[in-house]
Coordinates of C-alpha atoms in Angstrom, one line a residue:
M1 CA 14.1 1.4 -24.2
A2 CA 12.7 1.3 -26.8
A3 CA 9.3 1.0 -25.8
Q4 CA 6.9 -2.6 -26.2
G5 CA 4.0 -3.6 -27.6
S6 CA 1.2 -4.4 -25.6
T7 CA 2.1 -8.0 -24.4
V8 CA 1.3 -8.6 -20.7
S9 CA -2.4 -10.8 -20.5
P10 CA -4.9 -8.9 -19.2
A11 CA -5.2 -10.0 -15.5
G12 CA -7.7 -13.1 -14.0
L13 CA -10.6 -11.9 -11.2
P14 CA -10.1 -12.9 -7.9
V15 CA -9.5 -16.1 -6.9
D16 CA -11.9 -17.7 -4.5
N17 CA -9.6 -19.6 -2.3
P18 CA -7.0 -17.3 -1.4
T19 CA -4.2 -17.8 1.4
K20 CA -5.3 -17.0 5.3
S21 CA -3.8 -13.7 6.0
Y22 CA -2.9 -13.1 9.5
W23 CA -5.0 -8.6 9.1
L24 CA -7.7 -11.1 8.5
S25 CA -8.2 -13.5 11.0
E26 CA -10.7 -11.4 12.9
P27 CA -13.2 -10.1 10.1
S28 CA -15.7 -7.9 10.9
E29 CA -19.6 -9.7 12.4
I30 CA -21.1 -7.4 10.1
L31 CA -19.3 -7.3 6.9
L32 CA -18.0 -10.9 6.8
G33 CA -20.8 -12.7 3.8
H34 CA -22.4 -9.4 3.6
R35 CA -25.3 -8.2 1.1
T36 CA -27.0 -5.2 1.9
T37 CA -30.2 -6.1 0.2
K38 CA -30.3 -9.6 -0.7
D39 CA -30.8 -9.2 -4.5
L40 CA -27.9 -5.9 -6.8
P41 CA -29.9 -2.9 -6.7
Q42 CA -30.9 -1.8 -10.6
A43 CA -29.1 1.7 -10.1
A44 CA -26.5 3.4 -8.3
D45 CA -25.7 7.0 -8.9
V46 CA -22.8 5.5 -7.7
V47 CA -21.0 2.1 -8.5
I48 CA -16.8 1.2 -6.6
V49 CA -15.7 -1.8 -8.1
G50 CA -13.3 -3.2 -4.8
S51 CA -13.1 -3.3 -1.1
G52 CA -9.6 -2.7 -0.2
I53 CA -8.6 1.4 1.7
T54 CA -9.1 2.7 -1.8
G55 CA -13.0 2.1 -2.7
A56 CA -13.5 2.9 1.4
F57 CA -11.9 6.4 1.4
A58 CA -13.6 7.1 -2.3
A59 CA -17.1 6.2 -0.8
H60 CA -16.0 7.4 2.5
C61 CA -15.3 11.1 0.5
L62 CA -18.4 10.9 -2.2
K63 CA -20.7 10.5 0.4
E64 CA -18.9 13.3 3.1
K65 CA -19.4 15.7 -0.3
A66 CA -22.8 14.8 -1.2
P67 CA -24.5 12.4 1.2
D68 CA -28.2 11.9 -0.8
L69 CA -25.8 10.1 -3.4
K70 CA -26.8 5.8 -3.8
V71 CA -23.2 4.4 -3.6
V72 CA -23.2 0.4 -4.4
M73 CA -20.1 -0.8 -3.9
L74 CA -19.2 -4.6 -5.9
E75 CA -16.8 -6.9 -4.3
A76 CA -15.5 -10.0 -5.5
R77 CA -14.8 -11.6 -2.3
E78 CA -14.9 -10.7 1.0
A79 CA -14.7 -7.2 2.0
C80 CA -10.9 -6.5 1.9
S81 CA -9.7 -9.1 1.7
G82 CA -7.0 -8.0 -1.5
A83 CA -4.0 -5.9 -1.2
T84 CA -5.2 -4.0 1.8
G85 CA -5.9 -7.2 3.8
R86 CA -2.4 -9.0 2.8
N87 CA -0.3 -6.1 3.0
G88 CA 3.1 -5.7 5.3
G89 CA 0.3 -3.6 7.9
H90 CA 2.6 -0.3 8.0
C91 CA 1.9 3.3 6.3
Q92 CA 5.6 5.7 6.1
P93 CA 6.0 7.9 3.4
A94 CA 8.9 8.0 1.1
Y95 CA 10.7 11.1 1.8
Y96 CA 13.9 10.7 0.1
D97 CA 13.1 7.8 -2.5
S98 CA 10.7 10.4 -4.4
P99 CA 10.7 13.6 -6.0
P100 CA 9.7 16.1 -2.9
H101 CA 6.4 17.1 -3.6
I102 CA 5.4 13.3 -3.9
A103 CA 7.0 12.9 -0.4
A104 CA 4.7 16.1 0.7
F105 CA 1.9 14.8 -0.8
E106 CA 1.8 11.4 0.8
H107 CA 3.1 12.5 4.0
R108 CA -0.4 15.1 4.2
T109 CA -1.7 11.0 2.8
Y110 CA 0.4 9.9 6.6
S111 CA -1.3 12.1 9.0
Y112 CA -4.5 12.1 7.4
L113 CA -4.8 9.2 8.1
K114 CA -3.4 9.4 11.5
A115 CA -6.0 12.7 12.3
F116 CA -8.4 10.3 10.8
V117 CA -8.2 7.0 13.0
E118 CA -7.7 9.5 16.0
S119 CA -10.6 11.4 15.4
H120 CA -12.6 8.6 15.4
S121 CA -10.8 6.8 18.6
I122 CA -11.1 3.5 15.6
P123 CA -9.3 1.0 16.9
C124 CA -7.0 -0.6 14.3
D125 CA -3.7 -0.5 16.6
W126 CA -2.0 2.7 15.3
Q127 CA 0.3 3.2 16.7
V128 CA 3.1 5.9 15.7
T129 CA 6.7 4.7 15.6
T130 CA 9.9 5.6 13.5
G131 CA 10.8 3.5 10.5
V132 CA 14.3 2.3 10.2
H133 CA 16.0 1.1 7.1
G134 CA 18.0 -1.0 7.3
Y135 CA 21.3 -0.4 3.9
Y136 CA 23.4 -3.5 3.1
S137 CA 24.6 -2.4 0.3
P138 CA 27.2 0.5 0.7
G139 CA 26.4 2.1 -2.7
L140 CA 23.0 2.4 -2.0
F141 CA 23.3 3.7 0.9
N142 CA 26.0 6.1 -0.3
A143 CA 23.4 7.0 -2.8
S144 CA 20.4 7.5 -0.7
K145 CA 22.6 10.5 1.5
N146 CA 23.0 12.0 -1.1
I147 CA 19.9 12.7 -1.3
I148 CA 19.1 13.4 2.0
E149 CA 21.7 16.2 2.1
K150 CA 20.5 17.5 -1.1
T151 CA 16.9 17.1 0.3
Q152 CA 18.5 18.5 3.7
E153 CA 19.9 22.0 1.7
K154 CA 16.5 22.4 -0.5
H155 CA 13.6 20.8 1.6
P156 CA 13.9 21.3 4.8
N157 CA 10.1 21.0 6.1
I158 CA 10.5 17.1 4.2
G159 CA 14.9 16.5 5.3
S160 CA 13.7 17.7 8.5
N161 CA 12.4 14.0 9.2
I162 CA 15.1 12.1 8.5
T163 CA 18.6 10.7 10.1
V164 CA 21.4 9.4 8.7
V165 CA 23.3 6.8 11.2
T166 CA 26.8 5.4 9.8
K167 CA 29.3 3.4 11.4
V168 CA 31.6 6.1 11.4
N169 CA 32.4 5.9 15.3
G170 CA 29.1 3.8 15.9
E171 CA 27.8 7.8 16.0
P172 CA 24.8 9.4 13.7
S173 CA 25.8 11.2 11.2
S174 CA 23.2 13.8 10.8
Y175 CA 20.3 15.4 12.9
P176 CA 19.3 13.6 14.8
L177 CA 16.0 12.6 16.5
E178 CA 14.1 14.1 19.1
G179 CA 14.3 11.8 22.2
E180 CA 16.9 9.0 20.6
V181 CA 20.1 10.3 20.9
K182 CA 21.5 7.5 23.0
E183 CA 20.2 4.8 20.3
L184 CA 20.9 6.2 17.4
T185 CA 22.8 3.8 16.7
L186 CA 23.7 0.6 13.9
K187 CA 23.5 -1.2 17.0
G188 CA 21.3 0.5 19.4
L189 CA 18.8 -0.1 16.6
R190 CA 19.2 -3.4 16.1
V191 CA 21.0 -3.7 12.6
G192 CA 24.8 -3.5 13.4
A193 CA 25.5 -5.6 10.9
A194 CA 24.2 -2.9 8.0
E195 CA 27.0 -0.3 6.1
G196 CA 24.5 2.3 7.7
A197 CA 21.0 3.2 8.3
I198 CA 18.4 5.9 7.8
V199 CA 15.8 6.7 10.5
Q200 CA 12.8 8.9 9.8
Q201 CA 9.6 10.3 11.9
N202 CA 5.9 9.5 10.6
A203 CA 6.1 5.4 10.8
A204 CA 3.2 4.2 11.3
S205 CA 1.5 -0.2 12.5
L206 CA -1.6 -1.2 12.1
W207 CA -4.2 -3.9 11.7
P208 CA -5.0 -2.0 7.8
Y209 CA -8.5 -5.0 7.6
K210 CA -9.5 -3.2 11.2
L211 CA -9.0 0.5 9.7
V212 CA -11.6 -0.2 6.2
A213 CA -13.6 -2.6 7.9
F214 CA -14.4 0.9 10.5
V215 CA -15.0 3.2 7.8
L216 CA -17.6 0.4 5.4
E217 CA -19.3 0.4 8.5
R218 CA -19.7 3.6 9.4
L219 CA -20.6 3.6 5.6
L220 CA -23.2 0.7 5.9
E221 CA -24.6 2.3 9.4
A222 CA -25.5 6.0 7.7
G223 CA -27.5 4.8 4.8
G224 CA -27.6 5.6 0.8
F225 CA -24.7 2.4 0.9
N226 CA -24.9 -0.9 -0.1
L227 CA -22.4 -3.5 -0.2
Q228 CA -22.4 -6.1 -2.3
T229 CA -19.8 -8.4 -1.3
K230 CA -19.1 -12.7 -3.0
T231 CA -20.5 -10.8 -6.3
P232 CA -17.6 -10.5 -9.4
V233 CA -17.3 -7.4 -11.9
T234 CA -17.3 -9.3 -15.0
G235 CA -17.7 -6.7 -18.1
L236 CA -18.8 -2.7 -18.2
R237 CA -20.8 -0.7 -21.1
R238 CA -21.2 2.6 -21.2
V239 CA -25.1 2.9 -22.6
D240 CA -27.5 6.5 -22.0
V241 CA -28.9 6.6 -18.3
P242 CA -32.2 8.1 -17.8
T243 CA -32.2 11.3 -16.8
E244 CA -33.6 10.7 -13.0
L245 CA -29.9 8.4 -12.2
S246 CA -28.4 11.6 -13.1
S247 CA -28.0 13.8 -9.8
L248 CA -24.6 14.7 -10.0
H249 CA -25.4 16.7 -12.3
S250 CA -28.5 19.5 -14.1
G251 CA -30.0 21.1 -16.6
A252 CA -29.4 20.6 -19.9
D253 CA -25.4 18.8 -18.9
K254 CA -28.5 16.5 -17.3
A255 CA -30.2 14.9 -19.9
A256 CA -27.1 14.4 -22.4
S257 CA -25.7 12.5 -19.1
G258 CA -23.5 8.9 -20.6
G259 CA -23.7 6.1 -17.7
W260 CA -22.3 2.1 -17.6
V261 CA -23.9 -1.2 -16.9
V262 CA -22.3 -2.9 -14.5
R263 CA -21.6 -6.6 -15.1
T264 CA -21.7 -9.0 -12.2
S265 CA -22.7 -13.1 -11.3
R266 CA -25.8 -11.8 -10.6
G267 CA -26.9 -9.3 -12.7
N268 CA -26.9 -6.4 -14.0
V269 CA -26.1 -2.2 -12.0
L270 CA -27.1 1.1 -14.2
A271 CA -24.6 4.1 -12.7
R272 CA -24.2 6.8 -13.9
H273 CA -20.2 6.7 -12.2
V274 CA -18.4 3.9 -11.8
L275 CA -15.3 4.2 -9.8
L276 CA -12.4 1.4 -10.1
A277 CA -10.8 0.5 -7.4
T278 CA -9.1 -2.6 -8.5
N279 CA -5.7 -2.2 -8.5
A280 CA -3.5 -5.2 -9.8
Y281 CA -7.2 -6.6 -11.3
T282 CA -7.6 -3.3 -13.2
S283 CA -7.0 -4.8 -17.1
H284 CA -9.3 -7.5 -16.4
L285 CA -12.5 -5.1 -16.8
L286 CA -9.9 -2.7 -18.6
P287 CA -8.0 -4.5 -21.0
Q288 CA -5.6 -1.5 -22.6
F289 CA -4.0 -1.8 -18.9
A290 CA -2.4 -5.2 -19.3
D291 CA 0.9 -3.9 -20.4
I292 CA 0.3 -0.7 -17.5
I293 CA -1.0 -2.2 -14.0
V294 CA 1.0 -5.2 -14.0
P295 CA 0.0 -7.6 -11.0
V296 CA 2.3 -9.2 -8.7
K297 CA 2.9 -11.9 -6.3
G298 CA 3.9 -11.1 -3.0
Q299 CA 4.9 -12.4 0.0
V300 CA 3.9 -11.8 3.6
S301 CA 4.7 -14.3 7.3
S302 CA 3.6 -13.5 10.7
L303 CA 6.5 -15.0 12.8
K304 CA 6.7 -15.9 16.8
P305 CA 9.2 -13.9 18.4
P306 CA 12.3 -15.5 19.7
P307 CA 11.3 -15.9 23.4
P308 CA 13.3 -14.3 26.1
P309 CA 16.1 -16.1 27.4
H310 CA 14.8 -16.1 30.6
P311 CA 10.7 -17.3 31.2
A312 CA 10.0 -13.8 34.0
E313 CA 12.0 -11.2 31.1
E314 CA 10.1 -9.0 29.0
P315 CA 9.4 -10.2 25.4
L316 CA 11.1 -8.5 22.3
N317 CA 10.1 -5.1 21.7
I318 CA 11.8 -3.9 18.1
K319 CA 10.3 -0.7 18.6
H320 CA 10.8 0.3 15.3
T321 CA 9.0 -0.5 11.3
F322 CA 11.4 -1.6 9.9
Y323 CA 12.6 -1.6 6.3
F324 CA 15.8 -4.1 4.6
V325 CA 17.6 -3.0 1.7
S326 CA 20.2 -4.2 -0.5
D327 CA 21.5 -4.4 -4.2
L328 CA 20.4 -5.9 -7.0
A329 CA 23.2 -9.1 -5.5
D330 CA 20.5 -10.0 -2.7
R331 CA 17.6 -8.0 -4.2
R332 CA 16.5 -7.0 -0.6
D333 CA 13.5 -5.0 -0.3
D334 CA 11.7 -6.8 2.9
Y335 CA 9.8 -4.9 5.4
L336 CA 9.1 -5.7 9.1
I337 CA 6.6 -4.2 12.1
Q338 CA 5.7 -6.1 15.2
R339 CA 2.5 -6.8 16.7
P340 CA 1.4 -5.8 20.1
P341 CA 1.9 -8.1 23.3
P342 CA 0.4 -10.6 24.2
G343 CA 0.8 -11.9 21.1
A344 CA 4.3 -9.6 19.3
E345 CA 4.6 -11.4 16.3
L346 CA 6.8 -10.0 14.0
I347 CA 5.3 -9.4 10.3
Y348 CA 7.7 -9.5 7.6
G349 CA 7.1 -9.3 4.4
G350 CA 9.4 -9.5 0.9
G351 CA 12.1 -11.6 -0.8
R352 CA 10.0 -11.7 -4.0
I353 CA 13.9 -12.3 -6.0
R354 CA 12.9 -16.5 -5.5
A355 CA 9.7 -16.7 -6.0
E356 CA 9.0 -17.8 -9.9
G357 CA 9.2 -14.6 -12.8
H358 CA 9.8 -12.7 -9.5
G359 CA 5.9 -12.6 -9.3
L360 CA 5.2 -10.6 -12.6
G361 CA 2.5 -11.0 -14.2
V362 CA 0.8 -13.3 -11.1
W363 CA -2.9 -12.4 -10.0
D364 CA -3.4 -15.4 -8.0
D365 CA -3.0 -15.9 -4.4
S366 CA -4.1 -18.9 -3.6
T367 CA -0.4 -20.3 -3.4
M368 CA 2.6 -20.1 -1.4
D369 CA 6.3 -19.8 -3.3
E370 CA 8.4 -22.3 -0.2
P371 CA 11.2 -20.7 -1.5
V372 CA 10.1 -17.4 -0.9
A373 CA 7.9 -18.6 2.2
Q374 CA 11.3 -20.2 3.7
Y375 CA 13.7 -16.9 2.9
L376 CA 11.2 -15.3 5.4
R377 CA 11.2 -17.8 8.3
S378 CA 15.0 -18.0 8.1
E379 CA 16.2 -14.3 6.8
L380 CA 15.1 -11.8 9.4
S381 CA 17.1 -13.9 12.5
G382 CA 20.6 -12.6 10.2
L383 CA 19.3 -9.1 10.0
M384 CA 18.6 -7.7 12.9
D385 CA 19.7 -8.5 16.2
F386 CA 16.9 -10.1 18.4
S387 CA 18.5 -9.8 22.1
T388 CA 16.2 -8.4 25.3
R389 CA 16.7 -5.6 26.1
E390 CA 16.2 -4.5 30.1
K391 CA 15.3 -0.8 31.2
E392 CA 18.5 -0.5 32.9
G393 CA 19.8 -1.0 28.5
K394 CA 21.9 -4.1 29.8
T395 CA 20.9 -6.9 26.6
Q396 CA 20.3 -10.0 27.9
G397 CA 21.7 -13.0 23.9
E398 CA 23.1 -10.1 22.3
H399 CA 26.0 -10.3 19.4
D400 CA 28.4 -7.5 18.0
G401 CA 26.3 -6.6 15.4
T402 CA 28.3 -7.1 12.7
Y403 CA 27.6 -10.8 12.7
L404 CA 23.9 -12.8 13.4
P405 CA 23.2 -15.9 13.4
K406 CA 20.1 -17.1 11.3
R407 CA 18.1 -19.1 13.0
D408 CA 13.9 -20.1 11.2
L409 CA 11.4 -18.3 13.3
E410 CA 8.3 -20.1 13.3
P411 CA 4.5 -19.1 11.3
T412 CA 2.0 -18.1 12.3
F413 CA 0.3 -16.8 9.1
E414 CA 2.1 -17.8 5.6
W415 CA 0.3 -15.3 3.0
A416 CA 0.8 -14.0 -0.5
G417 CA -1.0 -10.5 -1.7
I418 CA -1.6 -9.0 -4.9
M419 CA 0.1 -5.2 -5.5
G420 CA -0.7 -3.5 -9.1
Y421 CA 2.3 -1.9 -10.6
S422 CA 2.2 1.2 -12.4
R423 CA 4.4 1.2 -15.5
D424 CA 5.5 4.3 -14.9
G425 CA 5.9 4.0 -10.4
W426 CA 3.1 6.5 -10.4
P427 CA -0.9 5.9 -9.8
W428 CA -3.0 6.2 -12.2
V429 CA -6.1 8.1 -10.8
G430 CA -8.9 9.9 -12.1
P431 CA -11.1 9.8 -15.7
V432 CA -10.4 6.8 -18.3
P433 CA -10.3 8.1 -21.6
E434 CA -12.3 5.9 -25.0
S435 CA -9.1 5.1 -25.9
A436 CA -8.1 2.6 -23.2
G437 CA -11.6 1.9 -22.5
G438 CA -13.7 4.4 -21.0
G439 CA -15.5 7.6 -21.5
D440 CA -17.5 10.0 -19.5
G441 CA -18.5 8.5 -16.1
L442 CA -15.9 5.6 -16.2
W443 CA -12.8 5.9 -13.7
L444 CA -9.4 4.4 -11.7
C445 CA -8.0 4.4 -9.2
A446 CA -5.0 2.5 -9.1
G447 CA -1.6 0.8 -9.2
Y448 CA 0.0 1.6 -6.2
S449 CA 3.2 -0.4 -6.8
G450 CA 2.7 -2.0 -3.5
G451 CA 2.7 1.9 -2.1
G452 CA -0.4 2.0 -1.4
M453 CA -0.9 3.1 2.0
P454 CA 0.9 6.1 2.6
N455 CA -0.9 6.6 -1.5
A456 CA -4.3 5.9 -1.4
A457 CA -7.1 7.6 1.1
L458 CA -5.6 10.9 -0.6
C459 CA -5.6 9.7 -4.0
A460 CA -9.8 7.9 -3.8
R461 CA -10.3 12.2 -2.3
A462 CA -9.2 13.8 -5.0
V463 CA -11.0 11.0 -7.6
A464 CA -13.8 11.6 -5.4
G465 CA -13.7 15.3 -5.9
M466 CA -13.0 14.5 -9.1
I467 CA -16.7 12.5 -10.0
V468 CA -18.2 15.4 -7.9
P469 CA -18.9 18.2 -9.9
G470 CA -18.5 15.8 -12.6
N471 CA -15.8 16.9 -14.6
K472 CA -15.8 15.0 -17.8
D473 CA -11.9 15.1 -18.6
G474 CA -8.4 15.1 -16.8
D475 CA -7.6 19.2 -17.8
G476 CA -6.2 21.1 -15.4
L477 CA -7.7 19.0 -12.5
A478 CA -4.4 18.1 -10.5
D479 CA -4.8 22.3 -10.2
R480 CA -8.1 22.0 -8.6
I481 CA -7.5 18.8 -6.4
D482 CA -4.6 17.7 -3.5
L483 CA -2.8 15.0 -5.9
P484 CA 0.6 15.1 -7.9
H485 CA 0.5 16.6 -11.5
E486 CA 2.5 12.8 -11.9
Y487 CA -0.9 10.6 -11.0
L488 CA -3.4 11.9 -13.4
L489 CA -4.5 9.8 -15.9
T490 CA -4.5 11.3 -18.8
E491 CA -4.3 9.9 -22.7
D492 CA -1.0 11.6 -22.9
R493 CA 0.4 9.4 -20.3
L494 CA -0.8 6.5 -21.0
E495 CA 0.8 7.3 -24.3
K496 CA 4.2 8.3 -22.9
A497 CA 4.2 5.5 -20.7
R498 CA 4.2 2.8 -23.8
A499 CA 7.2 4.5 -24.4
C500 CA 8.9 3.6 -21.5
E501 CA 10.8 1.0 -20.0
T502 CA 8.1 -2.4 -19.3
I503 CA 7.3 -3.4 -15.6
A504 CA 9.8 -6.2 -16.4
E505 CA 12.9 -4.8 -17.4
A506 CA 11.5 -1.8 -14.8
D507 CA 12.2 -4.9 -12.2
K508 CA 15.1 -6.4 -13.9
R509 CA 17.1 -3.1 -12.9
G510 CA 15.3 -2.8 -9.9
A511 CA 13.4 0.2 -10.5
F512 CA 10.5 -1.3 -7.5
M513 CA 12.9 -1.8 -4.8
L514 CA 14.7 1.8 -4.6
D515 CA 15.0 3.5 -7.4
L516 CA 17.4 7.1 -6.6
D517 CA 17.9 9.8 -8.9
V518 CA 21.3 11.2 -8.6
S519 CA 21.3 13.7 -10.1

């Protein structure tokens, strides 16, 4: 498809009055309104813009590699109040709708987060589950089956994590996951109305804000880390940096180092390196990325589960995390987890097609699109079986699974979040070239297209590994760090991305819903 020019407007700053997310309902007392110092530091080795999962793990990895670094983090609102604090609360690798090496990277990211949570006993409600992907389109389900068959044949290390469940005799058509043979039917998975399902190992639900809050609090306690909330960054300017601020270099390189003035609403900070962990808001500081990383508004609701038929019975427990997928006719790309008791809220997101303009180009998360909110209240009960299942295997209020009557569920929170959709579909990680508004010392880690949780932590580790040795360009970096080569930010990739279809065009054909390559 012919390239189009950059006609997309840059994003604005995060708004002051965002909708209230379930995940932000228990803010950290340490982080709320936090400013490590009353005044902005005048200088730093590294300034990180953004305090979500990318910024937090970038700071963590930088301090691991170089404990003496002076790191300043600037956040426009409260800590972790952007996409990480507004997502669906799940983390699972895309095993079959990504190339195998990218699926392996997402698996490593999932494993890294799981090990990090467990080793530090982080109270973020990390719960390992299986992921159930219910397909309500026979065409998409068959396409997925074809991909999975090839993956299981050519990449068994990835394919072994996936099971296909069909309507044939109500039995799974692929190797069942260990310990779950009895429930691996569409009815057993609560998606009896689906055309088929994909079940994968290595999924998790979590409280994402609490994970990031733990990382930030730990950094503050260790020292050498300065967090400044409610400090929006309004601009960047490249300058020469005094040698005493160039601690990441030595000798002649040290004397020649450049740097950046970071302008904020409260003053300026001089830094040798600046990392933009700004995701959907990247183009506010780099207008050249307006058509490369586009803000897209999504909505999520926390819903009260249906009460059990009898008060003495245990509450609904759906056991898995879910995706619900259909073709362009319905345009369903929804996701669901359940919170632990006693609340046991159902965290359900999706319905973007019902938003004005599909939410494309929207960076304001202060309002709700009522058609989307209504969809989230009513649609879930028609997609899955909410019957209570007792330990003996009996059910109360169960349907045959082929038709499920819809009923509204009561929301406790309804919120919006802004995702950063990438023009070529992959995150942008690495040094920003001069042609894109950057130069030596400016770095980017953003553009996850709604898939940040199984990518961001190791993307952040990768960019931290680029910053510490003072790499000045992207040549060969992908070979020296753990990062898919598609993710590396280079001038050549930017040129190729602008020759691709626009994000609006890709969204029209459903590319960000489920982009399956069946070749």
